[in-house]
Amino acid sequence: MDIKTLWGLRVQEFYGKMFRYYSIIGANVVYFFLIISSIFIYYFNLFLQWIPPQISVEVILSLFVTFILIQTKVRTFIKRADIIFLLPLEVKLNSYFMKSLVYSFVIDFIKLLSLITILLSLFLHKTNISLPVFFLMVGIVSYNILMKWTEQWLKNHVQFVLHRLNRFFSIYLMCYFLFKNDWVFELVLMSINFVYLIYFIGEKRNLNWQWLIVEEESALLRNFKFINFFTDVPNLKRSFRNRRLLTMIVKRCIPYSQSSTFVYLYLHLFVRYNDYFYLYLRLTVIGIFVNYAMPTSGWIFNLLILFMTGFQVIPLQHEIKQSVLLYPISKSQINNSFLKFVLVILYAQLFILYFAMFIYTATAKIYYLVIGSLFVYVFVYFFVSRRVNVSGSALKE
């Protein structure tokens, strides 16, 4: 094994695997992304116009940038077996991990530039994108990566919480002073933060290999969860919670009959799997907020929310275990059960969004509900139905 070429080989292996998945996604949903992005930018600009004048724009900008940066992962492309094979070579791996930090910095900076592009009108209104501003943004992103890197040496949960709070508020304040053009406060705060980092990183410590592995696996899992919304990712680990109250409601609402078996199973999977449940919850909350912020055109956004929810729960059909498909139920009935499940959750979401619109404004006409109901029915039985093949994807004939 050549240490000098190891990092390049790992990156090449990762992107080779990701390219196969993203080429499938790109070939099928590129137009979907273009449409969704256009609608999102349109409504986002409406949201920016809605922001009350007493709320400073710098506060909103700083929150967006901080939220993007705080999600960062340090990509090292480390594998579990490396604890055995690379641990004895830790002293010689300085260049490897330096490349990982630089790579993570580049990814974060691209995210920041993408956010600036979306919020360009606000940035140009409040801040002139000059060379000093560019270098200060580089400093903020570098600080964020290094603060994330130092998490591996924290000893307990209290230190971790305090470190996260320090990181969040430091990034937020640096962004706030940058957008306010308060150069004195910006430079003083950045200097203090980097002195702290130099002191903390300067102490000689061994790498926390367990943290490196967990961090890398978490980053990979995030990628695969996103991909799984468009195409099946085998052996994807999922987190779940029992959610006993919702499970009890499902048991009460679904009739006890053979024809309802798989509707019952899909609703249980949906309620218990965090990925799908939180996705549904997030999109519903966004829809409620949009109805509050833009009541006159919120019903159009509701159709977009319903489409995004329905589209992204389609991979749930592959979560049924192979042994469950041995039940004496026809394949067509299993597929129809999945369609009924999608229909149920979308109608529930539609009524929640309509009720929110009804509360916030008097413009919640009954025909909005009729249009939404027709949209859900057509979407499920003409769009989702063509993408459902539960038994075909999980059980070979």
Coordinates of C-alpha atoms in Angstrom, one line a residue:
M1 CA 0.0 0.0 0.0
D2 CA 1.4 3.4 -1.1
I3 CA 0.5 6.1 1.5
K4 CA 1.1 8.8 -1.1
T5 CA -1.5 7.6 -3.5
L6 CA -4.0 6.2 -0.9
W7 CA -6.1 9.4 -0.6
G8 CA -6.5 9.7 -4.4
L9 CA -7.5 6.1 -4.7
R10 CA -10.1 6.4 -2.0
V11 CA -11.6 9.6 -3.6
Q12 CA -11.6 7.9 -7.0
E13 CA -13.4 4.9 -5.5
F14 CA -16.0 7.1 -3.8
Y15 CA -16.8 9.1 -6.9
G16 CA -16.9 6.0 -9.1
K17 CA -19.6 4.6 -6.9
M18 CA -21.5 7.9 -6.6
F19 CA -21.3 8.5 -10.4
R20 CA -23.2 5.3 -11.1
Y21 CA -26.0 6.4 -8.8
Y22 CA -26.2 10.0 -9.8
S23 CA -26.1 9.1 -13.5
I24 CA -29.3 7.1 -13.0
I25 CA -30.9 10.0 -11.1
G26 CA -29.7 12.6 -13.7
A27 CA -31.1 10.5 -16.6
N28 CA -34.6 10.2 -14.9
V29 CA -35.2 13.4 -12.9
V30 CA -33.1 16.2 -14.3
Y31 CA -36.2 18.0 -15.5
F32 CA -37.8 17.4 -12.2
F33 CA -34.9 19.2 -10.5
L34 CA -35.0 22.1 -12.9
I35 CA -38.8 22.6 -12.3
I36 CA -38.5 22.2 -8.5
S37 CA -35.5 24.6 -8.3
S38 CA -37.3 27.3 -10.4
I39 CA -40.4 27.1 -8.3
F40 CA -38.3 27.1 -5.1
I41 CA -36.4 30.2 -6.1
Y42 CA -39.6 32.0 -7.1
Y43 CA -41.2 31.3 -3.7
F44 CA -38.0 32.0 -1.9
N45 CA -37.9 35.5 -3.4
L46 CA -41.5 36.0 -2.3
F47 CA -40.5 34.9 1.2
L48 CA -37.7 37.4 1.2
Q49 CA -40.1 40.2 0.3
W50 CA -42.5 39.1 3.0
I51 CA -39.9 39.4 5.8
P52 CA -41.0 42.2 8.1
P53 CA -38.9 45.4 7.9
Q54 CA -38.1 45.3 11.6
I55 CA -36.2 42.1 11.1
S56 CA -32.7 42.9 9.9
V57 CA -31.6 41.2 6.7
E58 CA -28.2 40.5 8.2
V59 CA -29.9 38.3 10.8
I60 CA -31.6 36.2 8.1
L61 CA -28.4 35.9 6.0
S62 CA -26.3 34.9 9.0
L63 CA -28.8 32.2 10.0
F64 CA -28.9 30.7 6.5
V65 CA -25.1 30.7 6.2
T66 CA -24.6 29.3 9.7
F67 CA -27.2 26.6 9.1
I68 CA -25.4 25.5 5.9
L69 CA -22.0 25.4 7.5
I70 CA -23.0 23.7 10.8
Q71 CA -24.1 20.7 8.8
T72 CA -20.6 20.0 7.5
K73 CA -18.8 16.6 7.6
V74 CA -15.1 16.1 7.5
R75 CA -14.6 13.6 4.7
T76 CA -11.6 11.3 5.3
F77 CA -12.8 8.3 3.3
I78 CA -11.6 6.1 6.2
K79 CA -13.0 2.5 6.5
R80 CA -13.4 0.3 9.5
A81 CA -10.6 -2.0 8.5
D82 CA -8.2 1.0 8.6
I83 CA -8.1 0.8 12.4
I84 CA -6.1 -2.4 11.9
F85 CA -4.0 -1.6 8.8
L86 CA -3.5 2.2 9.0
L87 CA -3.3 2.8 12.8
P88 CA 0.4 1.7 12.9
L89 CA 1.1 4.2 10.1
E90 CA -0.7 7.2 11.8
V91 CA 2.6 9.2 12.0
K92 CA 3.0 9.0 8.2
L93 CA -0.6 10.0 7.4
N94 CA -0.3 13.8 8.0
S95 CA -0.5 14.6 4.3
Y96 CA -3.5 12.2 3.9
F97 CA -5.6 14.0 6.5
M98 CA -4.4 17.4 5.3
K99 CA -5.8 16.6 1.9
S100 CA -9.1 15.5 3.6
L101 CA -9.4 18.9 5.4
V102 CA -8.7 20.8 2.2
Y103 CA -11.3 18.7 0.3
S104 CA -13.9 19.3 3.1
F105 CA -13.1 23.0 2.9
V106 CA -13.6 23.1 -0.9
I107 CA -17.0 21.3 -0.6
D108 CA -18.1 23.7 2.2
F109 CA -17.0 26.7 0.1
I110 CA -18.9 25.5 -2.9
K111 CA -22.0 25.2 -0.7
L112 CA -21.5 28.8 0.5
L113 CA -21.1 30.0 -3.0
S114 CA -24.3 28.2 -4.1
L115 CA -26.1 29.9 -1.2
I116 CA -24.7 33.3 -2.2
T117 CA -26.0 32.7 -5.8
I118 CA -29.5 31.9 -4.5
L119 CA -29.5 34.9 -2.2
L120 CA -27.5 37.1 -4.6
S121 CA -30.0 40.0 -4.4
L122 CA -29.7 40.2 -0.6
F123 CA -26.0 39.9 -0.6
L124 CA -25.5 42.6 -3.2
H125 CA -28.0 44.8 -1.3
K126 CA -26.1 44.5 2.0
T127 CA -22.5 43.5 1.1
N128 CA -20.2 44.3 -1.7
I129 CA -18.6 41.1 -2.9
S130 CA -15.0 42.4 -2.9
L131 CA -11.6 40.7 -2.4
P132 CA -11.5 41.3 1.4
V133 CA -15.0 39.9 1.8
F134 CA -13.9 36.8 -0.2
F135 CA -10.9 36.2 2.1
L136 CA -13.1 36.7 5.2
M137 CA -15.5 34.1 3.8
V138 CA -12.6 31.7 3.3
G139 CA -11.6 32.4 6.9
I140 CA -15.1 31.6 8.2
V141 CA -15.2 28.3 6.2
S142 CA -11.7 27.3 7.4
Y143 CA -12.7 28.0 11.0
N144 CA -15.8 25.9 10.6
I145 CA -13.8 22.9 9.2
L146 CA -11.1 23.1 11.9
M147 CA -13.7 23.4 14.7
K148 CA -15.4 20.3 13.3
W149 CA -12.1 18.5 13.2
T150 CA -11.4 19.2 16.9
E151 CA -14.6 17.5 18.0
Q152 CA -12.8 14.2 17.9
W153 CA -10.8 15.1 21.0
L154 CA -13.8 16.1 23.2
K155 CA -14.1 13.9 26.2
N156 CA -17.7 14.0 27.2
H157 CA -21.2 15.1 26.2
V158 CA -21.0 18.4 28.1
Q159 CA -17.8 19.4 26.3
F160 CA -19.5 18.4 23.0
V161 CA -22.6 20.6 23.6
L162 CA -20.5 23.6 24.7
H163 CA -18.2 23.2 21.7
R164 CA -21.2 23.0 19.3
L165 CA -22.7 26.2 20.9
N166 CA -19.4 28.0 20.7
R167 CA -19.1 26.9 17.0
F168 CA -22.6 28.0 16.1
F169 CA -22.5 31.4 17.8
S170 CA -19.0 32.1 16.5
I171 CA -19.9 31.4 12.9
Y172 CA -23.2 33.4 13.3
L173 CA -21.5 36.4 14.8
M174 CA -18.7 36.4 12.2
C175 CA -21.2 36.3 9.4
Y176 CA -23.3 39.0 11.0
F177 CA -20.4 41.4 11.4
L178 CA -19.3 40.6 7.9
F179 CA -22.7 41.5 6.4
K180 CA -23.0 44.5 8.6
N181 CA -19.6 45.7 7.3
D182 CA -18.3 46.0 10.9
W183 CA -14.7 45.2 10.0
V184 CA -13.3 45.9 13.5
F185 CA -15.6 43.5 15.3
E186 CA -15.2 40.9 12.4
L187 CA -11.4 40.9 12.6
V188 CA -11.2 40.9 16.4
L189 CA -13.7 38.0 16.6
M190 CA -11.9 36.0 13.9
S191 CA -8.5 36.6 15.5
I192 CA -9.8 35.4 18.9
N193 CA -11.3 32.3 17.3
F194 CA -8.2 31.3 15.4
V195 CA -5.9 31.9 18.4
Y196 CA -8.2 29.5 20.3
L197 CA -8.0 26.9 17.5
I198 CA -4.2 27.2 17.2
Y199 CA -3.9 26.6 20.9
F200 CA -6.3 23.7 20.9
I201 CA -4.9 21.9 17.8
G202 CA -1.3 22.7 18.8
E203 CA -1.4 20.1 21.6
K204 CA -0.1 16.8 20.4
R205 CA -2.9 14.2 20.4
N206 CA -3.5 10.9 18.7
L207 CA -6.3 10.7 16.1
N208 CA -9.6 9.4 17.3
W209 CA -10.1 6.7 14.8
Q210 CA -13.5 5.8 16.0
W211 CA -14.7 9.4 15.5
L212 CA -13.2 9.4 12.0
I213 CA -15.1 6.2 11.1
V214 CA -18.4 7.4 12.5
E215 CA -18.0 10.8 10.8
E216 CA -17.2 9.2 7.4
E217 CA -20.1 6.6 7.7
S218 CA -22.5 9.4 8.7
A219 CA -21.5 11.4 5.6
L220 CA -21.9 8.3 3.3
L221 CA -25.3 7.5 4.9
R222 CA -26.4 11.1 4.2
N223 CA -25.5 10.6 0.5
F224 CA -27.2 7.2 0.2
K225 CA -30.4 8.4 1.9
F226 CA -30.7 11.2 -0.6
I227 CA -30.0 8.8 -3.5
N228 CA -32.5 6.3 -2.1
F229 CA -35.3 8.8 -2.7
F230 CA -34.8 8.3 -6.4
T231 CA -33.4 4.8 -6.8
D232 CA -33.0 1.7 -4.6
V233 CA -29.8 1.6 -2.5
P234 CA -29.2 -2.0 -1.2
N235 CA -28.4 -2.6 2.4
L236 CA -29.1 0.9 3.5
K237 CA -29.1 1.3 7.3
R238 CA -32.1 3.2 8.6
S239 CA -32.9 4.7 12.0
F240 CA -36.3 4.2 13.5
R241 CA -38.5 4.9 16.5
N242 CA -41.5 3.0 17.8
R243 CA -43.8 6.1 18.0
R244 CA -46.4 4.1 20.0
L245 CA -49.1 6.7 19.8
L246 CA -49.0 6.9 16.0
T247 CA -48.8 3.1 15.8
M248 CA -51.9 2.8 17.9
I249 CA -53.7 5.2 15.7
V250 CA -52.7 3.2 12.6
K251 CA -54.0 0.0 14.2
R252 CA -57.3 1.6 15.0
C253 CA -57.8 3.2 11.5
I254 CA -56.8 0.2 9.3
P255 CA -59.5 -2.5 9.1
Y256 CA -58.5 -6.0 10.1
S257 CA -58.7 -7.8 6.7
Q258 CA -56.4 -9.5 4.2
S259 CA -56.8 -6.8 1.7
S260 CA -55.5 -4.2 4.2
T261 CA -52.4 -6.2 5.3
F262 CA -49.8 -4.4 3.2
V263 CA -51.5 -1.0 3.7
Y264 CA -51.1 -1.6 7.4
L265 CA -47.4 -2.7 7.0
Y266 CA -46.5 0.3 4.8
L267 CA -48.1 2.8 7.2
H268 CA -46.1 1.1 10.1
L269 CA -42.9 1.4 8.1
F270 CA -43.7 5.1 7.3
V271 CA -44.5 6.0 10.9
R272 CA -41.4 4.2 12.3
Y273 CA -38.7 5.0 9.8
N274 CA -37.2 8.4 10.7
D275 CA -36.1 9.2 7.1
Y276 CA -39.6 9.1 5.7
F277 CA -41.5 10.4 8.7
Y278 CA -39.3 13.4 9.2
L279 CA -39.3 14.2 5.5
Y280 CA -43.1 14.2 5.6
L281 CA -43.1 16.3 8.7
R282 CA -40.6 18.8 7.3
L283 CA -42.4 19.3 4.0
T284 CA -45.8 19.7 5.8
V285 CA -44.3 22.3 8.2
I286 CA -42.8 24.2 5.2
G287 CA -46.2 24.1 3.5
I288 CA -47.9 25.5 6.6
F289 CA -45.4 28.3 6.8
V290 CA -45.7 29.2 3.1
N291 CA -49.5 29.3 3.5
Y292 CA -49.0 31.8 6.4
A293 CA -46.4 33.9 4.6
M294 CA -48.0 33.9 1.1
P295 CA -51.7 33.1 1.6
T296 CA -52.8 34.2 -1.9
S297 CA -50.5 31.8 -3.8
G298 CA -49.9 29.2 -1.2
W299 CA -52.3 26.7 -2.8
I300 CA -50.0 26.4 -5.8
F301 CA -47.1 25.7 -3.4
N302 CA -49.3 23.1 -1.7
L303 CA -49.4 21.1 -5.0
L304 CA -45.6 21.2 -5.1
I305 CA -45.4 19.9 -1.5
L306 CA -47.8 17.1 -2.3
F307 CA -45.7 16.2 -5.4
M308 CA -42.4 16.2 -3.5
T309 CA -43.8 14.1 -0.7
G310 CA -45.3 11.5 -3.0
F311 CA -42.2 11.4 -5.2
Q312 CA -39.9 10.9 -2.3
V313 CA -41.9 8.1 -0.5
I314 CA -41.8 5.9 -3.6
P315 CA -38.6 4.1 -2.4
L316 CA -40.5 2.9 0.7
Q317 CA -41.9 0.1 -1.5
H318 CA -38.4 -1.5 -1.4
E319 CA -38.3 -1.5 2.4
I320 CA -40.5 -4.6 2.7
K321 CA -38.4 -7.6 3.7
Q322 CA -38.4 -10.6 1.3
S323 CA -39.9 -13.0 3.8
V324 CA -43.0 -10.7 4.2
L325 CA -43.7 -11.1 0.5
L326 CA -44.4 -14.8 1.1
Y327 CA -47.8 -13.9 2.4
P328 CA -50.5 -15.5 0.2
I329 CA -51.4 -12.2 -1.5
S330 CA -51.1 -11.4 -5.2
K331 CA -48.4 -9.1 -6.5
S332 CA -51.0 -6.7 -8.0
Q333 CA -52.7 -6.5 -4.6
I334 CA -49.4 -5.6 -2.9
N335 CA -48.8 -2.9 -5.5
N336 CA -52.3 -1.6 -5.1
S337 CA -51.8 -1.5 -1.3
F338 CA -48.7 0.7 -1.8
L339 CA -50.8 3.1 -4.0
K340 CA -53.5 3.2 -1.3
F341 CA -50.8 4.0 1.3
V342 CA -49.5 6.9 -0.8
L343 CA -53.0 8.1 -1.4
V344 CA -53.8 8.1 2.4
I345 CA -50.7 10.1 3.5
L346 CA -51.1 12.6 0.7
Y347 CA -54.8 13.2 1.4
A348 CA -53.9 13.6 5.1
Q349 CA -51.2 16.2 4.2
L350 CA -53.6 18.0 1.8
F351 CA -56.2 18.4 4.6
I352 CA -53.6 19.7 7.0
L353 CA -52.3 22.3 4.5
Y354 CA -55.9 23.3 3.6
F355 CA -56.8 23.7 7.2
A356 CA -53.7 25.9 7.8
M357 CA -54.7 28.0 4.8
F358 CA -58.3 28.2 6.1
I359 CA -57.0 29.5 9.5
Y360 CA -54.6 32.0 8.1
T361 CA -56.7 33.6 5.4
A362 CA -60.2 33.9 4.1
T363 CA -59.0 33.0 0.6
A364 CA -59.1 29.3 1.3
K365 CA -61.8 28.5 -1.3
I366 CA -63.4 25.1 -1.4
Y367 CA -62.2 24.6 -5.0
Y368 CA -58.6 24.6 -3.7
L369 CA -59.4 21.5 -1.8
V370 CA -61.1 20.0 -4.9
I371 CA -58.2 20.8 -7.1
G372 CA -55.8 19.3 -4.5
S373 CA -57.8 16.1 -4.2
L374 CA -57.9 15.6 -8.0
F375 CA -54.2 16.3 -8.2
V376 CA -53.4 13.7 -5.5
Y377 CA -55.6 11.1 -7.2
V378 CA -54.1 11.7 -10.7
F379 CA -50.6 11.8 -9.3
V380 CA -50.9 8.5 -7.5
Y381 CA -52.7 6.5 -10.1
F382 CA -51.0 7.9 -13.2
F383 CA -47.5 8.8 -12.0
V384 CA -46.7 6.7 -8.9
S385 CA -48.4 3.6 -10.3
R386 CA -45.9 3.5 -13.2
R387 CA -43.0 3.4 -10.7
V388 CA -44.4 0.8 -8.3
N389 CA -43.2 -2.8 -8.5
V390 CA -42.9 -3.9 -4.9
S391 CA -42.5 -7.7 -5.5
G392 CA -40.5 -7.3 -8.6
S393 CA -37.8 -5.3 -6.8
A394 CA -37.6 -7.4 -3.7
L395 CA -38.4 -10.9 -4.8
K396 CA -37.1 -12.7 -7.9
E397 CA -39.7 -14.7 -9.7

